PDB file of C-alpha atoms in Angstrom:
ATOM      1  CA  MET A   1       0.000   0.000   0.000  1.00 67.00           C
ATOM      2  CA  THR A   2       1.085   3.604  -0.473  1.00 59.00           C
ATOM      3  CA  ARG A   3       1.228   6.182   2.296  1.00 54.00           C
ATOM      4  CA  ARG A   4       1.629   9.952   2.368  1.00 52.00           C
ATOM      5  CA  MET A   5       4.052  11.131   5.009  1.00 50.00           C
ATOM      6  CA  ASN A   6       3.496  13.917   7.556  1.00 56.00           C
ATOM      7  CA  LEU A   7       6.316  16.002   9.031  1.00 51.00           C
ATOM      8  CA  ALA A   8       6.637  13.934  12.204  1.00 49.00           C
ATOM      9  CA  ALA A   9       7.001  10.740  10.217  1.00 52.00           C
ATOM     10  CA  LEU A  10       9.514  12.479   7.960  1.00 50.00           C
ATOM     11  CA  ALA A  11      11.663  13.407  10.953  1.00 46.00           C
ATOM     12  CA  VAL A  12      11.672   9.796  12.152  1.00 46.00           C
ATOM     13  CA  CYS A  13      12.534   8.627   8.662  1.00 49.00           C
ATOM     14  CA  LEU A  14      15.504  11.006   8.390  1.00 46.00           C
ATOM     15  CA  VAL A  15      16.866   9.865  11.746  1.00 43.00           C
ATOM     16  CA  MET A  16      16.658   6.243  10.632  1.00 46.00           C
ATOM     17  CA  LEU A  17      18.316   6.956   7.313  1.00 45.00           C
ATOM     18  CA  LEU A  18      21.195   8.801   8.930  1.00 40.00           C
ATOM     19  CA  SER A  19      21.747   6.116  11.564  1.00 41.00           C
ATOM     20  CA  ALA A  20      21.725   3.069   9.292  1.00 48.00           C
ATOM     21  CA  LYS A  21      24.333   1.854   6.841  1.00 58.00           C
ATOM     22  CA  ALA A  22      22.919   1.028   3.437  1.00 72.00           C
ATOM     23  CA  GLU A  23      23.825  -1.720   0.989  1.00 91.00           C
ATOM     24  CA  THR A  24      23.097  -0.975  -2.657  1.00 95.00           C
ATOM     25  CA  ILE A  25      21.571  -3.482  -5.064  1.00 96.00           C
ATOM     26  CA  ALA A  26      21.619  -2.474  -8.725  1.00 95.00           C
ATOM     27  CA  VAL A  27      18.792  -3.330 -11.112  1.00 94.00           C
ATOM     28  CA  ALA A  28      18.152  -2.275 -14.702  1.00 92.00           C
ATOM     29  CA  GLY A  29      17.308   1.423 -14.636  1.00 91.00           C
ATOM     30  CA  GLY A  30      17.782   2.015 -10.915  1.00 96.00           C
ATOM     31  CA  LYS A  31      19.219   1.036  -7.569  1.00 96.00           C
ATOM     32  CA  ILE A  32      17.880  -0.094  -4.205  1.00 97.00           C
ATOM     33  CA  ASP A  33      19.514   1.135  -1.004  1.00 97.00           C
ATOM     34  CA  VAL A  34      18.838  -1.566   1.587  1.00 96.00           C
ATOM     35  CA  GLN A  35      18.881  -0.795   5.305  1.00 95.00           C
ATOM     36  CA  PHE A  36      18.074  -3.097   8.221  1.00 94.00           C
ATOM     37  CA  ALA A  37      16.451  -1.698  11.335  1.00 92.00           C
ATOM     38  CA  GLN A  38      18.037  -4.567  13.298  1.00 89.00           C
ATOM     39  CA  THR A  39      21.043  -6.685  12.413  1.00 89.00           C
ATOM     40  CA  PRO A  40      19.626  -9.783  10.676  1.00 89.00           C
ATOM     41  CA  PRO A  41      20.818 -13.350  11.282  1.00 92.00           C
ATOM     42  CA  GLU A  42      23.833 -14.060   9.097  1.00 92.00           C
ATOM     43  CA  ALA A  43      22.070 -16.837   7.197  1.00 92.00           C
ATOM     44  CA  LEU A  44      19.147 -14.540   6.362  1.00 95.00           C
ATOM     45  CA  ARG A  45      21.125 -11.859   4.552  1.00 93.00           C
ATOM     46  CA  PRO A  46      21.836 -13.713   1.262  1.00 95.00           C
ATOM     47  CA  LEU A  47      18.211 -14.884   1.119  1.00 96.00           C
ATOM     48  CA  VAL A  48      17.015 -11.302   1.535  1.00 96.00           C
ATOM     49  CA  ASP A  49      19.398 -10.041  -1.146  1.00 96.00           C
ATOM     50  CA  ARG A  50      18.151 -12.670  -3.595  1.00 96.00           C
ATOM     51  CA  TRP A  51      14.521 -11.857  -2.736  1.00 97.00           C
ATOM     52  CA  ILE A  52      15.064  -8.136  -3.323  1.00 97.00           C
ATOM     53  CA  THR A  53      16.859  -8.737  -6.621  1.00 97.00           C
ATOM     54  CA  THR A  54      14.207 -11.157  -7.888  1.00 97.00           C
ATOM     55  CA  SER A  55      11.341  -8.829  -6.939  1.00 97.00           C
ATOM     56  CA  ALA A  56      13.041  -5.838  -8.555  1.00 97.00           C
ATOM     57  CA  GLN A  57      13.799  -7.763 -11.743  1.00 97.00           C
ATOM     58  CA  SER A  58      10.144  -8.798 -12.014  1.00 97.00           C
ATOM     59  CA  VAL A  59       9.043  -5.169 -11.835  1.00 98.00           C
ATOM     60  CA  ALA A  60      11.780  -4.012 -14.221  1.00 97.00           C
ATOM     61  CA  GLY A  61      10.781  -6.746 -16.661  1.00 96.00           C
ATOM     62  CA  TYR A  62       7.180  -5.554 -16.752  1.00 97.00           C
ATOM     63  CA  TYR A  63       8.054  -1.875 -17.123  1.00 97.00           C
ATOM     64  CA  GLY A  64      11.149  -2.297 -19.279  1.00 95.00           C
ATOM     65  CA  GLN A  65      13.268  -0.823 -16.479  1.00 96.00           C
ATOM     66  CA  PHE A  66      13.027  -0.227 -12.752  1.00 97.00           C
ATOM     67  CA  PRO A  67      10.471   2.556 -12.225  1.00 96.00           C
ATOM     68  CA  VAL A  68      12.620   4.976 -10.185  1.00 97.00           C
ATOM     69  CA  GLU A  69      16.318   5.810 -10.200  1.00 96.00           C
ATOM     70  CA  SER A  70      16.695   5.106  -6.499  1.00 96.00           C
ATOM     71  CA  VAL A  71      14.582   3.773  -3.628  1.00 97.00           C
ATOM     72  CA  ASN A  72      15.387   3.251   0.023  1.00 97.00           C
ATOM     73  CA  LEU A  73      14.229  -0.147   1.285  1.00 97.00           C
ATOM     74  CA  ARG A  74      13.981  -0.240   5.071  1.00 97.00           C
ATOM     75  CA  ILE A  75      13.700  -3.780   6.479  1.00 96.00           C
ATOM     76  CA  SER A  76      12.694  -4.617  10.026  1.00 95.00           C
ATOM     77  CA  THR A  77      12.795  -8.149  11.394  1.00 93.00           C
ATOM     78  CA  GLN A  78      10.251 -10.134  13.370  1.00 91.00           C
ATOM     79  CA  SER A  79       9.944 -13.692  14.600  1.00 91.00           C
ATOM     80  CA  GLY A  80       8.514 -16.321  12.288  1.00 90.00           C
ATOM     81  CA  PRO A  81       8.765 -16.987   8.554  1.00 90.00           C
ATOM     82  CA  SER A  82       6.462 -14.370   7.021  1.00 87.00           C
ATOM     83  CA  VAL A  83       6.940 -11.156   5.078  1.00 92.00           C
ATOM     84  CA  SER A  84       4.448  -8.449   6.055  1.00 89.00           C
ATOM     85  CA  HIS A  85       3.639  -4.798   6.728  1.00 88.00           C
ATOM     86  CA  GLY A  86       4.796  -3.389   3.412  1.00 94.00           C
ATOM     87  CA  GLU A  87       4.293   0.338   2.812  1.00 96.00           C
ATOM     88  CA  THR A  88       5.513   2.629   0.041  1.00 97.00           C
ATOM     89  CA  PHE A  89       6.148   6.366   0.376  1.00 96.00           C
ATOM     90  CA  GLY A  90       6.860   8.916  -2.339  1.00 93.00           C
ATOM     91  CA  TRP A  91       7.882  11.946  -0.330  1.00 88.00           C
ATOM     92  CA  PRO A  92      10.467  13.311   0.227  1.00 88.00           C
ATOM     93  CA  ALA A  93      11.999  10.479  -1.821  1.00 92.00           C
ATOM     94  CA  PRO A  94      10.878   6.951  -2.795  1.00 96.00           C
ATOM     95  CA  ARG A  95      10.964   4.650   0.214  1.00 97.00           C
ATOM     96  CA  ILE A  96       9.583   1.206   1.078  1.00 97.00           C
ATOM     97  CA  SER A  97       9.338  -0.230   4.578  1.00 97.00           C
ATOM     98  CA  ILE A  98       8.720  -3.936   5.070  1.00 97.00           C
ATOM     99  CA  SER A  99       9.023  -6.581   7.787  1.00 96.00           C
ATOM    100  CA  VAL A 100      10.758  -9.931   7.347  1.00 96.00           C
ATOM    101  CA  GLY A 101      10.564 -13.012   9.546  1.00 95.00           C
ATOM    102  CA  THR A 102      13.916 -14.197  10.857  1.00 94.00           C
ATOM    103  CA  ALA A 103      12.875 -17.825  10.237  1.00 94.00           C
ATOM    104  CA  ALA A 104      12.001 -17.218   6.572  1.00 95.00           C
ATOM    105  CA  THR A 105      13.412 -19.773   4.144  1.00 95.00           C
ATOM    106  CA  ALA A 106      14.296 -19.533   0.466  1.00 95.00           C
ATOM    107  CA  GLU A 107      10.873 -21.038  -0.314  1.00 95.00           C
ATOM    108  CA  ASP A 108       9.147 -18.403   1.838  1.00 95.00           C
ATOM    109  CA  PHE A 109      10.847 -15.601  -0.044  1.00 96.00           C
ATOM    110  CA  LEU A 110      10.151 -17.210  -3.426  1.00 94.00           C
ATOM    111  CA  SER A 111       6.421 -17.368  -2.650  1.00 95.00           C
ATOM    112  CA  ASP A 112       6.278 -13.787  -1.336  1.00 96.00           C
ATOM    113  CA  TRP A 113       4.302 -11.238  -3.333  1.00 97.00           C
ATOM    114  CA  VAL A 114       4.415  -8.298  -0.896  1.00 97.00           C
ATOM    115  CA  LEU A 115       7.709  -6.722  -2.000  1.00 97.00           C
ATOM    116  CA  THR A 116       6.820  -6.921  -5.694  1.00 98.00           C
ATOM    117  CA  HIS A 117       3.456  -5.314  -4.883  1.00 98.00           C
ATOM    118  CA  GLU A 118       5.158  -2.454  -3.033  1.00 98.00           C
ATOM    119  CA  MET A 119       7.755  -1.907  -5.769  1.00 98.00           C
ATOM    120  CA  LEU A 120       4.951  -1.601  -8.316  1.00 98.00           C
ATOM    121  CA  HIS A 121       3.592   1.363  -6.347  1.00 98.00           C
ATOM    122  CA  LEU A 122       6.818   3.187  -7.237  1.00 98.00           C
ATOM    123  CA  ALA A 123       5.765   3.232 -10.900  1.00 98.00           C
ATOM    124  CA  PHE A 124       2.436   5.018 -10.472  1.00 98.00           C
ATOM    125  CA  PRO A 125       1.553   8.536  -9.275  1.00 97.00           C
ATOM    126  CA  SER A 126      -0.241   9.356  -6.052  1.00 96.00           C
ATOM    127  CA  LEU A 127      -3.931  10.008  -6.688  1.00 97.00           C
ATOM    128  CA  ASP A 128      -6.708  11.522  -4.640  1.00 96.00           C
ATOM    129  CA  ASP A 129      -7.918   9.172  -1.897  1.00 96.00           C
ATOM    130  CA  SER A 130     -11.127   8.449  -3.823  1.00 97.00           C
ATOM    131  CA  HIS A 131      -9.012   6.791  -6.520  1.00 98.00           C
ATOM    132  CA  ARG A 132      -6.869   4.673  -4.211  1.00 97.00           C
ATOM    133  CA  TRP A 133      -8.537   1.610  -5.745  1.00 98.00           C
ATOM    134  CA  LEU A 134      -6.614   2.300  -8.965  1.00 98.00           C
ATOM    135  CA  GLU A 135      -3.257   2.491  -7.177  1.00 98.00           C
ATOM    136  CA  GLU A 136      -3.924  -0.729  -5.272  1.00 98.00           C
ATOM    137  CA  GLY A 137      -5.697  -2.428  -8.163  1.00 98.00           C
ATOM    138  CA  ILE A 138      -2.713  -1.979 -10.468  1.00 98.00           C
ATOM    139  CA  ALA A 139      -0.326  -3.400  -7.871  1.00 98.00           C
ATOM    140  CA  THR A 140      -2.706  -6.297  -7.147  1.00 98.00           C
ATOM    141  CA  TYR A 141      -3.213  -7.220 -10.815  1.00 98.00           C
ATOM    142  CA  VAL A 142       0.272  -6.564 -12.183  1.00 98.00           C
ATOM    143  CA  GLU A 143       2.170  -8.315  -9.355  1.00 98.00           C
ATOM    144  CA  PRO A 144       1.318 -11.911 -10.375  1.00 98.00           C
ATOM    145  CA  VAL A 145       1.593 -11.020 -14.075  1.00 98.00           C
ATOM    146  CA  ALA A 146       5.099  -9.642 -13.537  1.00 98.00           C
ATOM    147  CA  ARG A 147       6.174 -12.641 -11.474  1.00 98.00           C
ATOM    148  CA  THR A 148       4.777 -15.028 -14.088  1.00 98.00           C
ATOM    149  CA  ARG A 149       6.682 -13.260 -16.843  1.00 97.00           C
ATOM    150  CA  ALA A 150       9.807 -13.591 -14.717  1.00 96.00           C
ATOM    151  CA  GLY A 151       9.257 -17.357 -14.385  1.00 96.00           C
ATOM    152  CA  ILE A 152       8.487 -17.303 -10.659  1.00 96.00           C
ATOM    153  CA  LEU A 153       4.865 -18.368 -11.109  1.00 97.00           C
ATOM    154  CA  THR A 154       3.424 -20.615 -13.789  1.00 97.00           C
ATOM    155  CA  PRO A 155       0.548 -19.306 -15.930  1.00 98.00           C
ATOM    156  CA  GLU A 156      -1.626 -21.975 -14.317  1.00 98.00           C
ATOM    157  CA  GLN A 157      -0.819 -20.623 -10.860  1.00 97.00           C
ATOM    158  CA  MET A 158      -1.412 -17.033 -11.895  1.00 98.00           C
ATOM    159  CA  TRP A 159      -4.746 -17.574 -13.621  1.00 98.00           C
ATOM    160  CA  GLY A 160      -5.918 -19.966 -10.930  1.00 98.00           C
ATOM    161  CA  ASP A 161      -5.223 -17.392  -8.226  1.00 97.00           C
ATOM    162  CA  LEU A 162      -6.992 -14.742 -10.298  1.00 98.00           C
ATOM    163  CA  VAL A 163     -10.071 -16.941 -10.682  1.00 98.00           C
ATOM    164  CA  ASP A 164     -10.100 -17.449  -6.902  1.00 97.00           C
ATOM    165  CA  GLY A 165      -9.474 -13.820  -5.962  1.00 97.00           C
ATOM    166  CA  ALA A 166     -11.457 -11.830  -8.528  1.00 98.00           C
ATOM    167  CA  PRO A 167     -14.939 -12.433  -7.010  1.00 98.00           C
ATOM    168  CA  GLN A 168     -13.826 -10.429  -3.953  1.00 98.00           C
ATOM    169  CA  GLY A 169     -13.828  -7.340  -6.154  1.00 98.00           C
ATOM    170  CA  GLN A 170     -17.455  -7.601  -7.261  1.00 98.00           C
ATOM    171  CA  PRO A 171     -19.904  -4.956  -5.937  1.00 98.00           C
ATOM    172  CA  GLU A 172     -22.183  -5.843  -3.053  1.00 96.00           C
ATOM    173  CA  ALA A 173     -25.334  -4.212  -1.684  1.00 95.00           C
ATOM    174  CA  ASP A 174     -25.201  -0.395  -1.436  1.00 95.00           C
ATOM    175  CA  ASP A 175     -22.136  -0.202  -3.693  1.00 97.00           C
ATOM    176  CA  ARG A 176     -21.700   3.216  -5.329  1.00 97.00           C
ATOM    177  CA  GLY A 177     -18.867   2.502  -7.726  1.00 98.00           C
ATOM    178  CA  LEU A 178     -15.128   2.233  -7.216  1.00 98.00           C
ATOM    179  CA  ASP A 179     -14.626   5.926  -6.437  1.00 98.00           C
ATOM    180  CA  ASN A 180     -17.208   5.851  -3.658  1.00 98.00           C
ATOM    181  CA  THR A 181     -16.946   2.352  -2.138  1.00 98.00           C
ATOM    182  CA  HIS A 182     -13.795   1.962  -0.105  1.00 97.00           C
ATOM    183  CA  THR A 183     -14.030  -1.576   1.242  1.00 98.00           C
ATOM    184  CA  TRP A 184     -10.955  -3.808   1.170  1.00 98.00           C
ATOM    185  CA  GLY A 185     -12.411  -6.029  -1.552  1.00 98.00           C
ATOM    186  CA  ARG A 186     -13.381  -3.182  -3.841  1.00 98.00           C
ATOM    187  CA  THR A 187     -10.129  -1.270  -3.274  1.00 98.00           C
ATOM    188  CA  TYR A 188      -7.780  -4.157  -4.055  1.00 98.00           C
ATOM    189  CA  TRP A 189      -9.747  -6.698  -6.082  1.00 98.00           C
ATOM    190  CA  GLY A 190     -12.230  -4.231  -7.557  1.00 98.00           C
ATOM    191  CA  GLY A 191      -9.252  -2.268  -8.834  1.00 98.00           C
ATOM    192  CA  ALA A 192      -7.666  -5.478 -10.106  1.00 98.00           C
ATOM    193  CA  LEU A 193     -10.863  -6.329 -12.015  1.00 98.00           C
ATOM    194  CA  PHE A 194     -10.718  -2.905 -13.656  1.00 98.00           C
ATOM    195  CA  CYS A 195      -7.116  -3.602 -14.709  1.00 98.00           C
ATOM    196  CA  LEU A 196      -7.898  -7.094 -16.001  1.00 98.00           C
ATOM    197  CA  ARG A 197     -10.775  -5.757 -18.102  1.00 98.00           C
ATOM    198  CA  ALA A 198      -8.541  -2.951 -19.384  1.00 98.00           C
ATOM    199  CA  ASP A 199      -5.715  -5.334 -20.311  1.00 98.00           C
ATOM    200  CA  VAL A 200      -8.029  -7.687 -22.195  1.00 98.00           C
ATOM    201  CA  GLU A 201      -9.932  -4.922 -23.993  1.00 98.00           C
ATOM    202  CA  ILE A 202      -6.812  -2.979 -25.020  1.00 98.00           C
ATOM    203  CA  ARG A 203      -5.359  -6.169 -26.493  1.00 98.00           C
ATOM    204  CA  ARG A 204      -8.611  -7.092 -28.207  1.00 98.00           C
ATOM    205  CA  ARG A 205      -8.971  -3.699 -29.894  1.00 98.00           C
ATOM    206  CA  THR A 206      -5.310  -3.486 -30.937  1.00 98.00           C
ATOM    207  CA  GLN A 207      -4.995  -7.104 -32.092  1.00 97.00           C
ATOM    208  CA  ASN A 208      -2.581  -7.780 -29.208  1.00 97.00           C
ATOM    209  CA  ARG A 209      -0.149  -5.036 -30.271  1.00 97.00           C
ATOM    210  CA  PHE A 210      -0.675  -3.193 -26.992  1.00 97.00           C
ATOM    211  CA  GLY A 211      -1.670  -4.125 -23.470  1.00 98.00           C
ATOM    212  CA  LEU A 212      -2.082  -2.477 -20.095  1.00 98.00           C
ATOM    213  CA  GLU A 213       1.686  -2.370 -19.604  1.00 97.00           C
ATOM    214  CA  HIS A 214       2.033   0.069 -22.519  1.00 98.00           C
ATOM    215  CA  ALA A 215      -0.373   2.483 -20.843  1.00 98.00           C
ATOM    216  CA  LEU A 216       1.430   2.105 -17.502  1.00 98.00           C
ATOM    217  CA  ARG A 217       4.864   2.491 -19.068  1.00 98.00           C
ATOM    218  CA  ALA A 218       3.751   5.710 -20.735  1.00 98.00           C
ATOM    219  CA  ILE A 219       2.427   7.067 -17.431  1.00 98.00           C
ATOM    220  CA  ARG A 220       5.745   6.322 -15.727  1.00 98.00           C
ATOM    221  CA  ALA A 221       7.740   7.776 -18.640  1.00 97.00           C
ATOM    222  CA  ALA A 222       5.705  10.999 -18.409  1.00 98.00           C
ATOM    223  CA  GLY A 223       6.820  11.421 -14.796  1.00 97.00           C
ATOM    224  CA  GLY A 224       3.922   9.606 -13.181  1.00 97.00           C
ATOM    225  CA  THR A 225       5.815   7.912 -10.365  1.00 97.00           C
ATOM    226  CA  VAL A 226       5.025   7.683  -6.661  1.00 97.00           C
ATOM    227  CA  GLN A 227       6.898  10.950  -6.070  1.00 95.00           C
ATOM    228  CA  HIS A 228       4.274  12.962  -7.924  1.00 96.00           C
ATOM    229  CA  ASP A 229       0.581  13.788  -7.474  1.00 96.00           C
ATOM    230  CA  TRP A 230      -1.600  13.368 -10.551  1.00 98.00           C
ATOM    231  CA  SER A 231      -5.291  13.597 -11.279  1.00 98.00           C
ATOM    232  CA  VAL A 232      -7.070  10.464 -12.457  1.00 98.00           C
ATOM    233  CA  ASP A 233      -7.985  12.283 -15.678  1.00 98.00           C
ATOM    234  CA  ARG A 234      -4.311  12.850 -16.442  1.00 98.00           C
ATOM    235  CA  VAL A 235      -3.579   9.163 -15.823  1.00 98.00           C
ATOM    236  CA  ILE A 236      -6.362   8.156 -18.205  1.00 98.00           C
ATOM    237  CA  ARG A 237      -5.354  10.668 -20.867  1.00 98.00           C
ATOM    238  CA  VAL A 238      -1.688   9.590 -20.930  1.00 98.00           C
ATOM    239  CA  GLY A 239      -2.512   5.881 -20.784  1.00 98.00           C
ATOM    240  CA  ASP A 240      -5.119   5.949 -23.538  1.00 98.00           C
ATOM    241  CA  SER A 241      -2.872   8.074 -25.742  1.00 98.00           C
ATOM    242  CA  ALA A 242      -0.150   5.431 -25.528  1.00 98.00           C
ATOM    243  CA  THR A 243      -2.399   2.569 -26.636  1.00 98.00           C
ATOM    244  CA  GLY A 244      -4.452   4.538 -29.163  1.00 98.00           C
ATOM    245  CA  VAL A 245      -7.767   3.265 -27.805  1.00 98.00           C
ATOM    246  CA  PRO A 246      -9.957   4.967 -25.133  1.00 98.00           C
ATOM    247  CA  VAL A 247     -10.332   1.878 -22.981  1.00 98.00           C
ATOM    248  CA  LEU A 248      -9.303   3.446 -19.666  1.00 98.00           C
ATOM    249  CA  ARG A 249     -11.714   6.335 -20.160  1.00 98.00           C
ATOM    250  CA  GLU A 250     -14.607   4.074 -21.065  1.00 98.00           C
ATOM    251  CA  LEU A 251     -14.039   1.665 -18.180  1.00 98.00           C
ATOM    252  CA  TYR A 252     -13.604   4.483 -15.665  1.00 98.00           C
ATOM    253  CA  ASP A 253     -16.830   6.108 -16.836  1.00 98.00           C
ATOM    254  CA  GLN A 254     -18.558   2.733 -16.387  1.00 98.00           C
ATOM    255  CA  MET A 255     -17.087   1.636 -13.071  1.00 98.00           C
ATOM    256  CA  GLY A 256     -16.051   4.790 -11.245  1.00 98.00           C
ATOM    257  CA  HIS A 257     -19.434   5.959  -9.965  1.00 97.00           C
ATOM    258  CA  GLN A 258     -21.767   3.013 -10.313  1.00 97.00           C
ATOM    259  CA  PRO A 259     -21.615  -0.690  -9.453  1.00 97.00           C
ATOM    260  CA  VAL A 260     -20.680  -2.935 -12.377  1.00 98.00           C
ATOM    261  CA  THR A 261     -20.734  -6.695 -11.898  1.00 98.00           C
ATOM    262  CA  VAL A 262     -18.268  -8.408 -14.216  1.00 98.00           C
ATOM    263  CA  ASP A 263     -19.465 -11.646 -15.815  1.00 98.00           C
ATOM    264  CA  LEU A 264     -16.420 -13.604 -14.708  1.00 98.00           C
ATOM    265  CA  SER A 265     -17.680 -16.978 -15.945  1.00 98.00           C
ATOM    266  CA  ALA A 266     -18.009 -15.595 -19.463  1.00 98.00           C
ATOM    267  CA  LEU A 267     -14.634 -13.864 -19.231  1.00 98.00           C
ATOM    268  CA  TRP A 268     -12.800 -17.030 -18.150  1.00 98.00           C
ATOM    269  CA  GLN A 269     -14.536 -18.977 -20.907  1.00 98.00           C
ATOM    270  CA  GLN A 270     -13.496 -16.443 -23.548  1.00 98.00           C
ATOM    271  CA  LEU A 271      -9.904 -16.444 -22.275  1.00 98.00           C
ATOM    272  CA  GLY A 272      -9.847 -20.222 -22.111  1.00 98.00           C
ATOM    273  CA  VAL A 273      -9.192 -20.475 -18.370  1.00 98.00           C
ATOM    274  CA  VAL A 274     -10.689 -23.730 -17.085  1.00 98.00           C
ATOM    275  CA  ARG A 275     -10.870 -24.421 -13.350  1.00 94.00           C
ATOM    276  CA  HIS A 276     -11.457 -27.963 -12.028  1.00 92.00           C
ATOM    277  CA  GLY A 277     -11.411 -27.727  -8.233  1.00 91.00           C
ATOM    278  CA  ARG A 278      -7.871 -26.557  -7.471  1.00 92.00           C
ATOM    279  CA  ILE A 279      -6.555 -27.474 -10.931  1.00 97.00           C
ATOM    280  CA  THR A 280      -6.289 -24.897 -13.717  1.00 98.00           C
ATOM    281  CA  THR A 281      -6.013 -25.827 -17.397  1.00 98.00           C
ATOM    282  CA  PHE A 282      -6.313 -23.858 -20.629  1.00 98.00           C
ATOM    283  CA  ASP A 283      -8.509 -24.151 -23.706  1.00 98.00           C
ATOM    284  CA  ALA A 284      -6.362 -23.186 -26.702  1.00 97.00           C
ATOM    285  CA  ARG A 285      -9.484 -22.933 -28.883  1.00 98.00           C
ATOM    286  CA  ALA A 286     -11.057 -20.149 -26.804  1.00 98.00           C
ATOM    287  CA  PRO A 287     -11.701 -16.905 -28.730  1.00 98.00           C
ATOM    288  CA  LEU A 288      -9.335 -14.850 -26.533  1.00 98.00           C
ATOM    289  CA  ALA A 289      -6.720 -17.552 -25.914  1.00 98.00           C
ATOM    290  CA  ALA A 290      -4.045 -15.511 -27.717  1.00 98.00           C
ATOM    291  CA  ILE A 291      -4.748 -12.575 -25.405  1.00 98.00           C
ATOM    292  CA  ARG A 292      -4.460 -14.818 -22.346  1.00 98.00           C
ATOM    293  CA  GLN A 293      -1.099 -16.080 -23.580  1.00 98.00           C
ATOM    294  CA  ALA A 294       0.169 -12.577 -24.376  1.00 98.00           C
ATOM    295  CA  ILE A 295      -0.652 -11.283 -20.892  1.00 98.00           C
ATOM    296  CA  THR A 296       1.851 -13.659 -19.303  1.00 97.00           C
ATOM    297  CA  ALA A 297       4.445 -13.677 -22.104  1.00 94.00           C
ATOM    298  CA  PRO A 298       7.657 -11.722 -21.350  1.00 83.00           C
ATOM    299  CA  SER A 299       7.294  -8.198 -22.692  1.00 69.00           C
ATOM    300  CA  SER A 300       9.736  -6.444 -24.998  1.00 63.00           C
ATOM    301  CA  PRO A 301      12.063  -3.734 -23.602  1.00 56.00           C
ATOM    302  CA  GLU A 302      10.805  -0.164 -23.473  1.00 51.00           C
TER     303      GLU A 302
END
């Protein structure tokens, strides 16, 4: 999740930055300055370095390069194996804070999605609070796509998880659209549904020449990173201009201020995603099978 920082929090942040020694990890297009709040167990350090590098490479692969020139990654440790409490800040400079379990194994880090999610926030501007669903929806949708393109997840895993998670984003009683309904499900999964629909529709209208990543790359290239405040109209204008089709505008006008229930069964059928219990398979004869395949195929450099 992204957070705006007040002056008191800024003062604490500056004290921490001045008191900690950073290690730098380079990634295509940027660098990550890593600082530990507490000295980690010796065996944990190489696992953390590999986890950071893998997460950053997934994000850089999706965007064509790492979204910001430099980010400070502040890691605190806790007991247990989990990764949790990720937050991303854009002011006064890009910063991510995250907590890591001291008992985490290589498998725990490989299955983690939190750091990739937080790094994706770096690539998108800060919007008004009513549009937080778009910030979180992009990170929720793009994270498994980016990790699948990087070979961390299989397409079967990614689409299976999407089939399981997407219903949480559907509107319920008294829903007033994504801009006006700020539940957890609508913020994260409702935003992800918007992004999925956008990705599919952009590809359908452009015969798979463009996808959501081209809109998001253009937004980042125009200066739309976490360090900057944008309006949602500017986001839509830049994104639609990059793909040449007004998909973001149309979907926002549909979903922003009124509840829209997505026919997920029909969408999975068109994409050729077949779910049998916990097993996911694909129908290569489905009308949008080529779009499904393109979504998880490694993208070309920017």
